[in-house]
Structure formats: structure tokens, C-alpha cells
Amino acid sequence: MLTRLPNRRLLEDRINLAIRHAHRSSQPLAIVFIDLDHFKQVNDTLGHAVGDELLIQVSQRMQDNLREDDTLARLGGDEFIALLTDIGGFSQATQIAQRLINAVSEAYYINQQSFRIGCSLGISLYPDDGNTAETLIQNADAAMYRAKREGRNTYRLYRSEMDLAAQHHLALESELRNTLETGEGLFMAYQPLIDRDTGQLISTEALVRWRHPTQGIIAPGDFIPLAERSGLILALGEQVIKLVLSDINAWQSAGCRIVPVAINLSATQFWQSNFVDDVTNKITASGIAPNLITFELTESILLNRQAKGIEILTRLSNFGCHIALDDFGTGYSSLSYLQHIPADSLKIDRSFIEGLNDEKRSSRPIVAAIGSMAHELGLTVVAEGVETNAQWQVLGNYAIDTLQGFYISQPLNAQAFSNHWLGLNVE
Ligand code: C2E
Ligand code: CA
Ligand code: CA
């Protein structure tokens, strides 16, 4: 046996066994049908020996990207099936599918020749798409054919009622992946933060935007969760840092008066083991003073791993960057940790600003309490999401230093922001 993988009979036994187990534990399982794209061409042009070697390498790569308890079987020819047990749901299955595609489509070197091959995957899930090995395989096969029809080197889910939403997400996901690869289509919008009393510009927050080829400008709320699920969030975070540094450089070369720029961090990005080194190296390489960069993170990022989180923040702070606690008041973390965090500012969540003039349940006591507590701790207090003059007026009564919101300005592209707020091209 060429690949030393289980055959179809053995696989069916294992699937039926896994179904019994999944039934008891109510953990879904997934069948992934994998078919190489244009394998026949490799065989015909490069010969069977190369074809055989390729199959061995393909199965090795797939196995390297599966977990120990998963089963990879070969049905014959260039068809494989992976049985994934104990998966959380369809999105975990699609993540693994994408990982397999990525691994298989890396270049191969066989007989001093380098070439690539793609693969098309179809996914069926127990219990949604069938409850016998036979039906699950059949449905995964059907989904695989759809992947072939719809462009190859991709995957499709069998699950039909999920199809529309899922297909839409998948399309968006692969477009986002392209955007991140080419580095085109993402840009930053900048929203000013002003002094509550003087109206002077204090700093700005960088908010990512995606200029989609057909859907116009997409807000982060519509693609960051997708980026999180698909693992693209790291590439996105890197791109954001690059864009912000290059915008600051451009403003500086144009002779603008610069204020600190806040960058939002995702949990995945923050907990990357080389995050601090990576980001401080990038800032150093850009020639931009570290105190022009603020990192914004929500309190929930630190939840469960406070000591380690504080260590990371301390390194950033010692490097010279500012730290802001975002969406404050919405998490559930204890207040006691606040005094240990080397934060410079605290942003009261928009929902409390929205509720300031709520007649029944005004959020004023909360805003008052957060404001004075933060001041006691030596933090600058920001009210975000200020949309009306009435809110601004009320905020005058509390310990608030800085305001941000549509009432002051919408987020603007780099050019518009520097024109309006950094004193460039002032008429
Ligand atoms: P956030 O960090 O709380 O950012 C503030 C959001 O509130 C922005 O939405 C901003 O446009 C919006 N906003 C500002 N003023 C007002 C107002 O007066 N009223 C209302 N209703 N909204 C206001 P945006 O740009 O859609 O960003 C949404 C979220 O996406 C951000 O929330 C942040 O969590 C995340 N995000 C944005 N850019 C990035 C990024 O570069 N990296 C990461 N990891 N997350 C980002
Ligand atoms: Ca923010
Ligand atoms: Ca916020």
C-alpha cells in the first residue's frame, strides 16, 4: 500500500464507531472528502513514479495537519477522506479544511522538479448531514464536487440550510485572504479625540476599513469576527500596524503636527508569543517615536491571564508606548487588577454615554463612578461614542478628560484627517 493509509472498509468501520461515540458525547464529527485537482495531468506528464511520490507527500502533509485522533484514509487514486472527531462545530471543520488546502498547495520538489497541486474538499457533518458512514461519505463527496465546480482548491459544506450564510462567509473569507496577501484594499480611518474643555485635538484612533471590490467599504464589525475565526486576524493585525506607521510617516514628511495614534489589538494578536518584539521592532524600524503609539485593548483580553498580560503591557509601556483600556465597563474583570495595569487611559464604553440621558435608567452614576475611580488611579478618562451636544454638556459634570464620537467627527481617511485635524492644507 502506497501511502500506508487505511482503506475504505477500515474507514467505514472507524466512522461508525465514531458515530456511536459522538452520539453518546453529543460532539459532532466531520467527514472531509479530499480530491486532488488535476492529478491525472501530473501522472500523464511527469510519470507514475512522480505521481506515486506525490501521493505519499500529500498524505504526509495532510496527516501533519490533522490531530492525532483524526483518521486519514485513502479511497484509491487521488481521493482521500479525513474523519474529524470531537469538533466543536462546522466552523472548526472549515478551519481544518482550509489548513489542509494550504498544506497541500505548498510547492513539491520531486526528482529535482518543483510543482504545485491543489485540492478540492467537501465536508459533511454528523448528525446534520447523515447518521451512517455511507451517507456521510456520499454527502461529503457531493460537496466536494461543488467545490470543484465552483473554482477548485477550495472547500464546500454539504449542509444545505447553512449554505447561503456559509457560502457568503466563505466567499468573504477568501476575498479577505486575497486582500491580505496583496496588501491592497485595507486602509485606516482616523477619528479624533479632543479635550473636553478646550476642544483641542489630543490623539486619534485608527480604525480599519476594507474597500471591497463589489460591496463598497466594509466596517470591521463585519469582517473582524470572520478574520478571528479563519486565523486571518494575525495577518490583519500586522497589516494594520504597517498602515498606521506608514500614515504617520506620511504626515510627518508633510510637516504635520502629530498626536498619538491608537491601534486596536485583538486577543489573538496580543497573545502571540513574539508580539512585543515584533511590534517594537516595527516601530523602531519606522523611525517613529514610541510615544506616538497607543495600544487599545479591552479588559476581557486580560481575563484569566492577568499576570502574563500585565507583563506584556509593561514591556510595551517601558518601550514608550501608551496603553488604553477600551470599552471599559462591559467586561467582567475585577477592579483590583486595574491598579496593576500600566495603562495611561481608560475609555468608558459607548453604551454608558448613550445612556446618559436615559430618563428611566440613566447611566450617569456609572459614568461618574468610573470617571472618578480612573482619576484616582491616575488614568486619563475618555468618553467614546459622543453623538450629541446634550451628552457633551452632561459629561461636563464628571471626571472626563477627553471626548470621541460622531458629534466631534466621524472617522476620516488619512488624507481628510490630516487636512482637518493636523493642520495640513488649511485654507
Ligand atoms: P472600538 O474600538 O470601540 O472603536 C470605536 C467604534 O465606534 C468605531 O467603529 C467607531 O467608528 C465607532 N464610533 C465612533 N464614534 C461613534 C459614535 O458617536 N456613535 C457610534 N454609534 N459609533 C461611534 P468601527 O470603526 O466600526 O470599529 C468597530 C470595532 O472594530 C472597534 O470598536 C474595534 O473593536 C474593532 N476594530 C476597528 N479597527 C480595528 C483594528 O485595526 N484592529 C482590531 N483588532 N480591531 C479593530
Ligand atoms: Ca478602540
Ligand atoms: Ca471602544
CSV table of C-alpha atoms and ligand atoms in Angstrom, one decimal:
chain,number,residue,atom,x,y,z
A,1,MET,CA,0.0,0.0,0.0
A,2,LEU,CA,1.5,3.2,-1.3
A,3,THR,CA,0.5,5.6,1.4
A,4,ARG,CA,0.0,3.1,4.3
A,5,LEU,CA,-3.3,4.7,5.0
A,6,PRO,CA,-6.4,2.8,6.0
A,7,ASN,CA,-8.7,1.9,3.1
A,8,ARG,CA,-12.4,2.5,2.7
A,9,ARG,CA,-13.6,-0.6,4.6
A,10,LEU,CA,-11.5,0.2,7.6
A,11,LEU,CA,-12.5,3.9,7.4
A,12,GLU,CA,-16.2,3.0,7.4
A,13,ASP,CA,-15.7,0.9,10.5
A,14,ARG,CA,-14.0,3.8,12.2
A,15,ILE,CA,-16.7,6.2,11.1
A,16,ASN,CA,-19.4,4.0,12.5
A,17,LEU,CA,-17.5,3.7,15.7
A,18,ALA,CA,-17.0,7.4,15.9
A,19,ILE,CA,-20.7,8.0,15.3
A,20,ARG,CA,-21.6,5.8,18.3
A,21,HIS,CA,-19.2,7.8,20.4
A,22,ALA,CA,-20.4,11.1,19.0
A,23,HIS,CA,-24.0,10.1,19.7
A,24,ARG,CA,-23.2,9.5,23.4
A,25,SER,CA,-21.0,12.6,23.9
A,26,SER,CA,-23.2,14.8,21.6
A,27,GLN,CA,-20.0,16.1,20.0
A,28,PRO,CA,-20.3,16.5,16.2
A,29,LEU,CA,-17.9,14.9,13.8
A,30,ALA,CA,-16.9,15.8,10.3
A,31,ILE,CA,-16.1,13.8,7.2
A,32,VAL,CA,-13.9,15.7,4.8
A,33,PHE,CA,-13.7,14.3,1.3
A,34,ILE,CA,-10.4,15.4,-0.4
A,35,ASP,CA,-9.7,15.1,-4.1
A,36,LEU,CA,-6.6,16.5,-5.8
A,37,ASP,CA,-7.1,18.9,-8.6
A,38,HIS,CA,-5.7,17.8,-12.0
A,39,PHE,CA,-3.8,14.9,-10.5
A,40,LYS,CA,-4.2,13.0,-13.8
A,41,GLN,CA,-2.1,15.7,-15.5
A,42,VAL,CA,0.8,15.1,-13.1
A,43,ASN,CA,0.6,11.4,-13.8
A,44,ASP,CA,0.4,11.8,-17.5
A,45,THR,CA,3.2,14.4,-17.9
A,46,LEU,CA,5.6,13.5,-15.1
A,47,GLY,CA,5.1,9.8,-14.9
A,48,HIS,CA,3.6,7.4,-12.4
A,49,ALA,CA,6.7,7.3,-10.2
A,50,VAL,CA,6.4,11.0,-9.6
A,51,GLY,CA,2.6,10.6,-9.2
A,52,ASP,CA,3.1,8.0,-6.5
A,53,GLU,CA,5.7,10.0,-4.7
A,54,LEU,CA,3.4,13.0,-4.8
A,55,LEU,CA,0.6,10.9,-3.2
A,56,ILE,CA,2.9,9.9,-0.4
A,57,GLN,CA,3.9,13.5,0.2
A,58,VAL,CA,0.4,14.8,0.0
A,59,SER,CA,-0.8,12.2,2.6
A,60,GLN,CA,2.1,13.1,4.8
A,61,ARG,CA,1.3,16.8,4.8
A,62,MET,CA,-2.3,16.1,5.5
A,63,GLN,CA,-1.5,13.9,8.4
A,64,ASP,CA,0.8,16.6,9.8
A,65,ASN,CA,-2.2,18.9,9.8
A,66,LEU,CA,-4.7,16.6,11.5
A,67,ARG,CA,-4.9,15.9,15.1
A,68,GLU,CA,-3.7,12.5,16.5
A,69,ASP,CA,-7.2,11.2,16.9
A,70,ASP,CA,-8.3,12.0,13.4
A,71,THR,CA,-8.2,9.4,10.7
A,72,LEU,CA,-7.0,9.9,7.2
A,73,ALA,CA,-7.9,7.2,4.7
A,74,ARG,CA,-7.2,6.8,1.0
A,75,LEU,CA,-10.1,5.6,-1.1
A,76,GLY,CA,-7.8,5.0,-4.1
A,77,GLY,CA,-6.5,7.1,-6.8
A,78,ASP,CA,-6.2,10.7,-5.6
A,79,GLU,CA,-9.1,10.6,-3.3
A,80,PHE,CA,-8.8,10.8,0.5
A,81,ILE,CA,-11.1,11.1,3.4
A,82,ALA,CA,-10.4,12.6,6.8
A,83,LEU,CA,-12.6,11.7,9.8
A,84,LEU,CA,-12.5,14.5,12.3
A,85,THR,CA,-13.9,13.6,15.7
A,86,ASP,CA,-14.9,15.8,18.6
A,87,ILE,CA,-15.1,19.0,16.6
A,88,GLY,CA,-16.8,22.0,18.1
A,89,GLY,CA,-18.9,22.7,15.0
A,90,PHE,CA,-18.8,23.4,11.3
A,91,SER,CA,-16.5,26.4,11.7
A,92,GLN,CA,-13.8,24.2,13.2
A,93,ALA,CA,-14.2,21.7,10.4
A,94,THR,CA,-13.8,24.5,7.8
A,95,GLN,CA,-10.7,25.8,9.6
A,96,ILE,CA,-9.1,22.3,9.4
A,97,ALA,CA,-10.2,22.1,5.7
A,98,GLN,CA,-8.5,25.3,5.0
A,99,ARG,CA,-5.4,24.2,6.8
A,100,LEU,CA,-5.3,21.0,4.6
A,101,ILE,CA,-5.7,23.1,1.4
A,102,ASN,CA,-2.9,25.4,2.5
A,103,ALA,CA,-0.6,22.5,3.3
A,104,VAL,CA,-1.4,20.5,0.1
A,105,SER,CA,-0.9,23.5,-2.2
A,106,GLU,CA,2.6,24.4,-1.0
A,107,ALA,CA,5.2,23.5,-3.6
A,108,TYR,CA,6.6,20.0,-4.0
A,109,TYR,CA,10.1,19.0,-5.1
A,110,ILE,CA,10.3,15.6,-6.6
A,111,ASN,CA,13.2,14.5,-8.9
A,112,GLN,CA,14.6,18.0,-9.0
A,113,GLN,CA,11.3,19.3,-10.3
A,114,SER,CA,9.2,21.8,-8.4
A,115,PHE,CA,5.5,21.9,-9.0
A,116,ARG,CA,2.2,22.6,-7.2
A,117,ILE,CA,-1.1,20.9,-7.0
A,118,GLY,CA,-4.4,22.0,-5.5
A,119,CYS,CA,-7.2,20.0,-3.9
A,120,SER,CA,-11.0,20.3,-3.5
A,121,LEU,CA,-12.7,19.4,-0.3
A,122,GLY,CA,-16.3,18.6,0.6
A,123,ILE,CA,-17.4,18.4,4.3
A,124,SER,CA,-20.4,16.6,5.8
A,125,LEU,CA,-21.2,16.6,9.5
A,126,TYR,CA,-22.7,14.1,11.8
A,127,PRO,CA,-25.5,14.4,12.9
A,128,ASP,CA,-26.8,17.1,10.5
A,129,ASP,CA,-25.9,15.5,7.2
A,130,GLY,CA,-26.5,11.8,7.9
A,131,ASN,CA,-26.1,9.2,10.5
A,132,THR,CA,-24.3,6.4,8.7
A,133,ALA,CA,-20.8,6.2,7.3
A,134,GLU,CA,-22.2,5.7,3.8
A,135,THR,CA,-24.5,8.8,3.7
A,136,LEU,CA,-21.8,11.0,5.3
A,137,ILE,CA,-19.3,9.9,2.7
A,138,GLN,CA,-21.7,10.3,-0.1
A,139,ASN,CA,-22.7,13.8,1.1
A,140,ALA,CA,-19.1,14.9,1.6
A,141,ASP,CA,-18.4,13.6,-1.9
A,142,ALA,CA,-21.3,15.8,-3.3
A,143,ALA,CA,-20.0,18.8,-1.5
A,144,MET,CA,-16.5,18.1,-2.9
A,145,TYR,CA,-18.0,18.1,-6.4
A,146,ARG,CA,-19.4,21.5,-5.8
A,147,ALA,CA,-16.0,22.7,-4.6
A,148,LYS,CA,-14.6,21.5,-8.0
A,149,ARG,CA,-17.4,23.2,-10.0
A,150,GLU,CA,-17.0,26.4,-8.1
A,151,GLY,CA,-13.4,27.0,-8.7
A,152,ARG,CA,-11.3,24.2,-7.2
A,153,ASN,CA,-8.7,24.5,-4.4
A,154,THR,CA,-11.4,25.3,-2.0
A,155,TYR,CA,-13.9,23.5,0.2
A,156,ARG,CA,-17.7,23.4,0.4
A,157,LEU,CA,-20.1,22.2,3.2
A,158,TYR,CA,-22.8,19.8,2.4
A,159,ARG,CA,-25.1,21.3,5.0
A,160,SER,CA,-27.7,22.9,2.8
A,161,GLU,CA,-29.7,25.1,5.1
A,162,MET,CA,-26.4,26.7,6.2
A,163,ASP,CA,-25.4,27.1,2.6
A,164,LEU,CA,-26.3,30.6,1.9
A,165,ALA,CA,-24.8,32.2,5.0
A,166,ALA,CA,-21.8,29.9,5.0
A,167,GLN,CA,-21.1,30.4,1.3
A,168,HIS,CA,-21.3,34.1,1.8
A,169,HIS,CA,-18.9,33.9,4.6
A,170,LEU,CA,-16.6,31.6,2.7
A,171,ALA,CA,-16.5,34.0,-0.3
A,172,LEU,CA,-15.8,36.9,2.0
A,173,GLU,CA,-13.1,34.9,3.8
A,174,SER,CA,-11.3,34.0,0.6
A,175,GLU,CA,-11.6,37.6,-0.6
A,176,LEU,CA,-10.2,38.8,2.7
A,177,ARG,CA,-7.3,36.3,2.4
A,178,ASN,CA,-6.5,37.7,-1.1
A,179,THR,CA,-6.7,41.3,0.2
A,180,LEU,CA,-4.2,40.4,3.0
A,181,GLU,CA,-1.9,38.7,0.5
A,182,THR,CA,-1.8,41.5,-1.9
A,183,GLY,CA,-1.9,44.2,0.8
A,184,GLU,CA,-4.5,46.1,-1.2
A,185,GLY,CA,-7.9,47.1,-0.1
A,186,LEU,CA,-7.4,47.8,3.6
A,187,PHE,CA,-7.0,51.3,4.8
A,188,MET,CA,-7.2,53.1,8.1
A,189,ALA,CA,-9.8,55.7,9.2
A,190,TYR,CA,-8.8,58.1,11.9
A,191,GLN,CA,-11.2,59.5,14.5
A,192,PRO,CA,-10.1,62.5,16.6
A,193,LEU,CA,-10.1,62.5,20.4
A,194,ILE,CA,-10.4,66.1,21.8
A,195,ASP,CA,-10.0,67.8,25.1
A,196,ARG,CA,-13.5,68.1,26.7
A,197,ASP,CA,-12.9,71.7,27.8
A,198,THR,CA,-10.7,73.3,25.2
A,199,GLY,CA,-11.8,71.2,22.1
A,200,GLN,CA,-8.1,70.7,21.3
A,201,LEU,CA,-7.0,67.6,19.4
A,202,ILE,CA,-5.4,65.2,21.9
A,203,SER,CA,-4.9,62.0,19.9
A,204,THR,CA,-6.6,59.8,17.3
A,205,GLU,CA,-7.9,56.3,17.0
A,206,ALA,CA,-7.0,54.2,13.9
A,207,LEU,CA,-10.0,52.1,12.7
A,208,VAL,CA,-9.5,49.6,9.9
A,209,ARG,CA,-11.7,49.7,6.8
A,210,TRP,CA,-11.9,47.3,3.9
A,211,ARG,CA,-12.6,48.6,0.4
A,212,HIS,CA,-14.3,45.6,-1.1
A,213,PRO,CA,-14.3,45.3,-4.9
A,214,THR,CA,-18.1,44.9,-5.2
A,215,GLN,CA,-19.6,45.6,-1.8
A,216,GLY,CA,-18.1,49.0,-1.1
A,217,ILE,CA,-16.5,49.9,2.2
A,218,ILE,CA,-16.9,47.2,4.9
A,219,ALA,CA,-16.7,48.1,8.6
A,220,PRO,CA,-14.6,46.0,10.9
A,221,GLY,CA,-17.6,44.6,12.7
A,222,ASP,CA,-18.4,42.7,9.5
A,223,PHE,CA,-15.0,41.2,8.9
A,224,ILE,CA,-13.0,41.1,12.1
A,225,PRO,CA,-15.1,38.2,13.6
A,226,LEU,CA,-14.5,36.4,10.3
A,227,ALA,CA,-10.8,37.1,10.4
A,228,GLU,CA,-10.8,35.8,14.0
A,229,ARG,CA,-12.5,32.5,13.0
A,230,SER,CA,-10.3,31.9,10.0
A,231,GLY,CA,-7.0,32.7,11.6
A,232,LEU,CA,-6.5,35.7,9.3
A,233,ILE,CA,-6.6,38.1,12.3
A,234,LEU,CA,-2.8,37.9,12.7
A,235,ALA,CA,-2.1,39.0,9.1
A,236,LEU,CA,-4.8,41.6,9.5
A,237,GLY,CA,-3.2,43.0,12.7
A,238,GLU,CA,0.2,43.1,11.0
A,239,GLN,CA,-1.3,45.0,8.1
A,240,VAL,CA,-3.0,47.5,10.4
A,241,ILE,CA,0.3,48.2,12.2
A,242,LYS,CA,2.1,48.7,8.9
A,243,LEU,CA,-0.7,51.0,7.6
A,244,VAL,CA,-0.7,53.2,10.7
A,245,LEU,CA,3.1,53.5,10.7
A,246,SER,CA,3.1,54.4,7.1
A,247,ASP,CA,0.3,57.0,7.5
A,248,ILE,CA,2.2,58.6,10.4
A,249,ASN,CA,5.4,58.7,8.3
A,250,ALA,CA,3.5,60.4,5.5
A,251,TRP,CA,2.0,63.0,7.9
A,252,GLN,CA,5.4,63.7,9.3
A,253,SER,CA,7.1,64.1,5.9
A,254,ALA,CA,4.3,66.6,5.1
A,255,GLY,CA,5.3,68.6,8.1
A,256,CYS,CA,2.2,67.9,10.2
A,257,ARG,CA,1.9,68.3,13.9
A,258,ILE,CA,1.4,64.7,15.1
A,259,VAL,CA,-0.6,63.4,18.0
A,260,PRO,CA,-0.5,59.9,19.4
A,261,VAL,CA,-2.3,57.3,17.3
A,262,ALA,CA,-4.2,54.4,18.9
A,263,ILE,CA,-4.1,51.0,17.4
A,264,ASN,CA,-6.8,48.4,18.5
A,265,LEU,CA,-5.4,44.9,19.4
A,266,SER,CA,-7.2,41.6,19.1
A,267,ALA,CA,-6.7,39.0,21.7
A,268,THR,CA,-5.1,36.6,19.3
A,269,GLN,CA,-2.6,39.3,18.3
A,270,PHE,CA,-1.9,40.3,21.9
A,271,TRP,CA,-1.2,36.7,23.0
A,272,GLN,CA,1.2,35.9,20.1
A,273,SER,CA,4.4,34.9,21.7
A,274,ASN,CA,6.6,37.3,19.7
A,275,PHE,CA,4.1,40.2,19.7
A,276,VAL,CA,6.1,42.7,21.7
A,277,ASP,CA,9.3,42.0,19.9
A,278,ASP,CA,7.6,42.2,16.6
A,279,VAL,CA,5.7,45.4,17.2
A,280,THR,CA,8.6,47.2,18.9
A,281,ASN,CA,10.9,46.3,16.0
A,282,LYS,CA,8.5,47.6,13.5
A,283,ILE,CA,8.1,50.9,15.4
A,284,THR,CA,11.9,51.2,15.7
A,285,ALA,CA,12.4,50.5,12.0
A,286,SER,CA,9.8,53.1,11.1
A,287,GLY,CA,11.7,55.8,13.0
A,288,ILE,CA,8.5,56.9,14.7
A,289,ALA,CA,8.7,57.8,18.4
A,290,PRO,CA,7.1,55.0,20.5
A,291,ASN,CA,5.2,57.6,22.5
A,292,LEU,CA,3.2,58.4,19.3
A,293,ILE,CA,1.6,54.9,19.5
A,294,THR,CA,-1.1,53.9,21.9
A,295,PHE,CA,-2.4,50.3,22.1
A,296,GLU,CA,-6.1,49.8,22.9
A,297,LEU,CA,-7.3,46.6,24.3
A,298,THR,CA,-10.4,45.5,26.1
A,299,GLU,CA,-10.3,44.3,29.6
A,300,SER,CA,-11.6,40.9,28.5
A,301,ILE,CA,-8.3,40.3,26.7
A,302,LEU,CA,-6.6,40.1,30.0
A,303,LEU,CA,-9.2,37.9,31.6
A,304,ASN,CA,-7.8,34.6,33.0
A,305,ARG,CA,-4.2,35.5,32.3
A,306,GLN,CA,-3.7,38.8,34.1
A,307,ALA,CA,-0.2,38.3,35.4
A,308,LYS,CA,1.2,37.4,32.0
A,309,GLY,CA,-0.9,40.2,30.4
A,310,ILE,CA,0.4,42.8,32.7
A,311,GLU,CA,4.0,41.7,31.9
A,312,ILE,CA,3.3,42.2,28.2
A,313,LEU,CA,1.8,45.6,28.8
A,314,THR,CA,4.7,46.6,31.0
A,315,ARG,CA,7.1,45.8,28.2
A,316,LEU,CA,5.1,47.9,25.8
A,317,SER,CA,4.9,50.7,28.3
A,318,ASN,CA,8.6,50.6,29.1
A,319,PHE,CA,9.3,50.8,25.4
A,320,GLY,CA,7.4,54.1,25.5
A,321,CYS,CA,4.0,53.3,24.0
A,322,HIS,CA,0.7,54.3,25.7
A,323,ILE,CA,-1.9,51.8,26.8
A,324,ALA,CA,-5.6,52.4,26.7
A,325,LEU,CA,-8.3,50.2,28.2
A,326,ASP,CA,-11.1,50.0,25.6
A,327,ASP,CA,-14.9,49.5,26.0
A,328,PHE,CA,-14.4,49.9,29.8
A,329,GLY,CA,-17.3,48.7,31.9
A,330,THR,CA,-18.6,46.0,29.7
A,331,GLY,CA,-16.2,43.2,30.8
A,332,TYR,CA,-16.5,41.3,34.0
A,333,SER,CA,-13.0,41.5,35.3
A,334,SER,CA,-12.3,42.5,38.8
A,335,LEU,CA,-11.4,46.1,39.5
A,336,SER,CA,-8.5,45.1,41.7
A,337,TYR,CA,-6.3,44.3,38.7
A,338,LEU,CA,-6.7,47.9,37.4
A,339,GLN,CA,-4.1,49.3,39.8
A,340,HIS,CA,-1.5,46.8,38.4
A,341,ILE,CA,-2.0,47.6,34.8
A,342,PRO,CA,0.4,50.1,33.4
A,343,ALA,CA,-2.5,51.8,31.5
A,344,ASP,CA,-2.5,55.5,30.6
A,345,SER,CA,-6.1,55.9,29.8
A,346,LEU,CA,-9.5,54.3,30.1
A,347,LYS,CA,-12.3,54.6,27.6
A,348,ILE,CA,-15.8,54.4,29.0
A,349,ASP,CA,-17.8,52.2,26.8
A,350,ARG,CA,-20.2,53.9,24.3
A,351,SER,CA,-23.2,52.2,25.8
A,352,PHE,CA,-22.8,54.3,29.0
A,353,ILE,CA,-22.5,57.5,27.0
A,354,GLU,CA,-25.6,56.5,25.1
A,355,GLY,CA,-27.5,56.0,28.4
A,356,LEU,CA,-26.6,59.4,29.9
A,357,ASN,CA,-29.9,61.0,29.0
A,358,ASP,CA,-31.9,57.9,29.5
A,359,GLU,CA,-34.8,59.0,31.7
A,360,LYS,CA,-35.6,55.7,33.4
A,361,ARG,CA,-32.2,54.3,34.0
A,362,SER,CA,-29.6,56.9,33.4
A,363,SER,CA,-26.0,55.7,33.3
A,364,ARG,CA,-24.8,58.9,35.0
A,365,PRO,CA,-23.9,57.2,38.3
A,366,ILE,CA,-21.8,54.7,36.4
A,367,VAL,CA,-20.0,57.3,34.3
A,368,ALA,CA,-19.4,59.4,37.5
A,369,ALA,CA,-18.0,56.4,39.4
A,370,ILE,CA,-15.8,55.1,36.6
A,371,GLY,CA,-14.5,58.6,35.9
A,372,SER,CA,-13.5,59.4,39.5
A,373,MET,CA,-12.1,55.9,40.1
A,374,ALA,CA,-10.0,56.2,37.0
A,375,HIS,CA,-8.8,59.7,38.0
A,376,GLU,CA,-7.8,58.3,41.4
A,377,LEU,CA,-5.7,55.8,39.7
A,378,GLY,CA,-4.1,58.4,37.6
A,379,LEU,CA,-5.7,57.5,34.3
A,380,THR,CA,-6.9,59.8,31.6
A,381,VAL,CA,-10.6,59.2,31.0
A,382,VAL,CA,-12.1,59.1,27.6
A,383,ALA,CA,-15.9,59.2,26.8
A,384,GLU,CA,-16.4,57.4,23.5
A,385,GLY,CA,-19.4,57.5,21.2
A,386,VAL,CA,-20.4,61.1,22.0
A,387,GLU,CA,-23.2,61.7,19.5
A,388,THR,CA,-25.0,64.8,20.8
A,389,ASN,CA,-24.3,68.2,22.3
A,390,ALA,CA,-26.5,67.2,25.2
A,391,GLN,CA,-24.2,64.3,26.0
A,392,TRP,CA,-21.2,66.6,25.9
A,393,GLN,CA,-22.9,69.0,28.3
A,394,VAL,CA,-23.7,66.2,30.8
A,395,LEU,CA,-20.1,65.0,30.6
A,396,GLY,CA,-19.0,68.4,31.8
A,397,ASN,CA,-20.2,67.4,35.3
A,398,TYR,CA,-18.0,64.3,35.6
A,399,ALA,CA,-14.3,63.4,35.7
A,400,ILE,CA,-13.9,63.1,32.0
A,401,ASP,CA,-10.9,64.4,30.1
A,402,THR,CA,-11.3,63.5,26.5
A,403,LEU,CA,-14.2,63.0,24.1
A,404,GLN,CA,-14.5,60.9,21.0
A,405,GLY,CA,-17.6,60.4,18.8
A,406,PHE,CA,-19.6,61.3,15.7
A,407,TYR,CA,-20.6,64.6,17.3
A,408,ILE,CA,-17.0,65.7,17.1
A,409,SER,CA,-16.1,63.9,13.9
A,410,GLN,CA,-16.7,60.7,12.0
A,411,PRO,CA,-13.6,58.6,11.4
A,412,LEU,CA,-11.8,60.1,8.3
A,413,ASN,CA,-9.4,58.7,5.8
A,414,ALA,CA,-5.7,59.6,6.4
A,415,GLN,CA,-5.8,62.5,3.9
A,416,ALA,CA,-9.1,64.0,5.2
A,417,PHE,CA,-7.9,63.6,8.8
A,418,SER,CA,-4.6,65.4,8.2
A,419,ASN,CA,-6.4,68.1,6.3
A,420,HIS,CA,-9.0,68.8,9.0
A,421,TRP,CA,-7.1,67.9,12.2
A,422,LEU,CA,-3.4,68.1,11.7
A,423,GLY,CA,-3.3,71.5,10.1
A,424,LEU,CA,-2.3,70.4,6.7
A,425,ASN,CA,-3.6,72.4,3.7
A,426,VAL,CA,-5.5,74.7,6.0
A,427,GLU,CA,-7.2,77.3,3.9
B,1,C2E,P1,-13.9,50.3,19.1
B,1,C2E,O1,-12.5,50.1,19.4
B,1,C2E,O2,-14.8,50.5,20.3
B,1,C2E,O3,-14.0,51.5,18.1
B,1,C2E,C1,-14.9,52.5,18.1
B,1,C2E,C2,-16.1,52.3,17.2
B,1,C2E,O4,-17.1,53.2,17.5
B,1,C2E,C3,-15.7,52.5,15.7
B,1,C2E,O5,-16.4,51.6,14.9
B,1,C2E,C4,-16.2,53.9,15.5
B,1,C2E,O6,-16.5,54.3,14.2
B,1,C2E,C5,-17.5,53.9,16.3
B,1,C2E,N1,-17.9,55.2,16.7
B,1,C2E,C6,-17.2,56.3,17.0
B,1,C2E,N2,-17.9,57.3,17.4
B,1,C2E,C7,-19.2,56.9,17.4
B,1,C2E,C8,-20.4,57.4,17.8
B,1,C2E,O7,-20.5,58.6,18.2
B,1,C2E,N3,-21.5,56.7,17.7
B,1,C2E,C9,-21.5,55.4,17.3
B,1,C2E,N4,-22.6,54.7,17.3
B,1,C2E,N5,-20.3,54.8,17.0
B,1,C2E,C10,-19.2,55.5,17.0
B,1,C2E,P2,-15.7,50.8,13.8
B,1,C2E,O8,-14.7,51.5,13.1
B,1,C2E,O9,-16.8,50.2,13.0
B,1,C2E,O10,-15.0,49.7,14.6
B,1,C2E,C11,-15.7,48.7,15.4
B,1,C2E,C12,-14.8,47.9,16.2
B,1,C2E,O11,-13.9,47.1,15.4
B,1,C2E,C13,-13.9,48.7,17.1
B,1,C2E,O12,-14.5,49.1,18.2
B,1,C2E,C14,-12.7,47.7,17.4
B,1,C2E,O13,-13.1,46.8,18.4
B,1,C2E,C15,-12.7,46.9,16.1
B,1,C2E,N6,-11.6,47.5,15.3
B,1,C2E,C16,-11.6,48.6,14.5
B,1,C2E,N7,-10.4,48.7,13.9
B,1,C2E,C17,-9.6,47.6,14.3
B,1,C2E,C18,-8.3,47.2,14.1
B,1,C2E,O14,-7.5,47.8,13.4
B,1,C2E,N8,-7.9,46.1,14.7
B,1,C2E,C19,-8.7,45.4,15.6
B,1,C2E,N9,-8.2,44.3,16.2
B,1,C2E,N10,-9.9,45.8,15.8
B,1,C2E,C20,-10.4,46.9,15.2
B,2,CA,CA,-11.0,51.1,20.3
B,3,CA,CA,-14.2,51.3,22.2
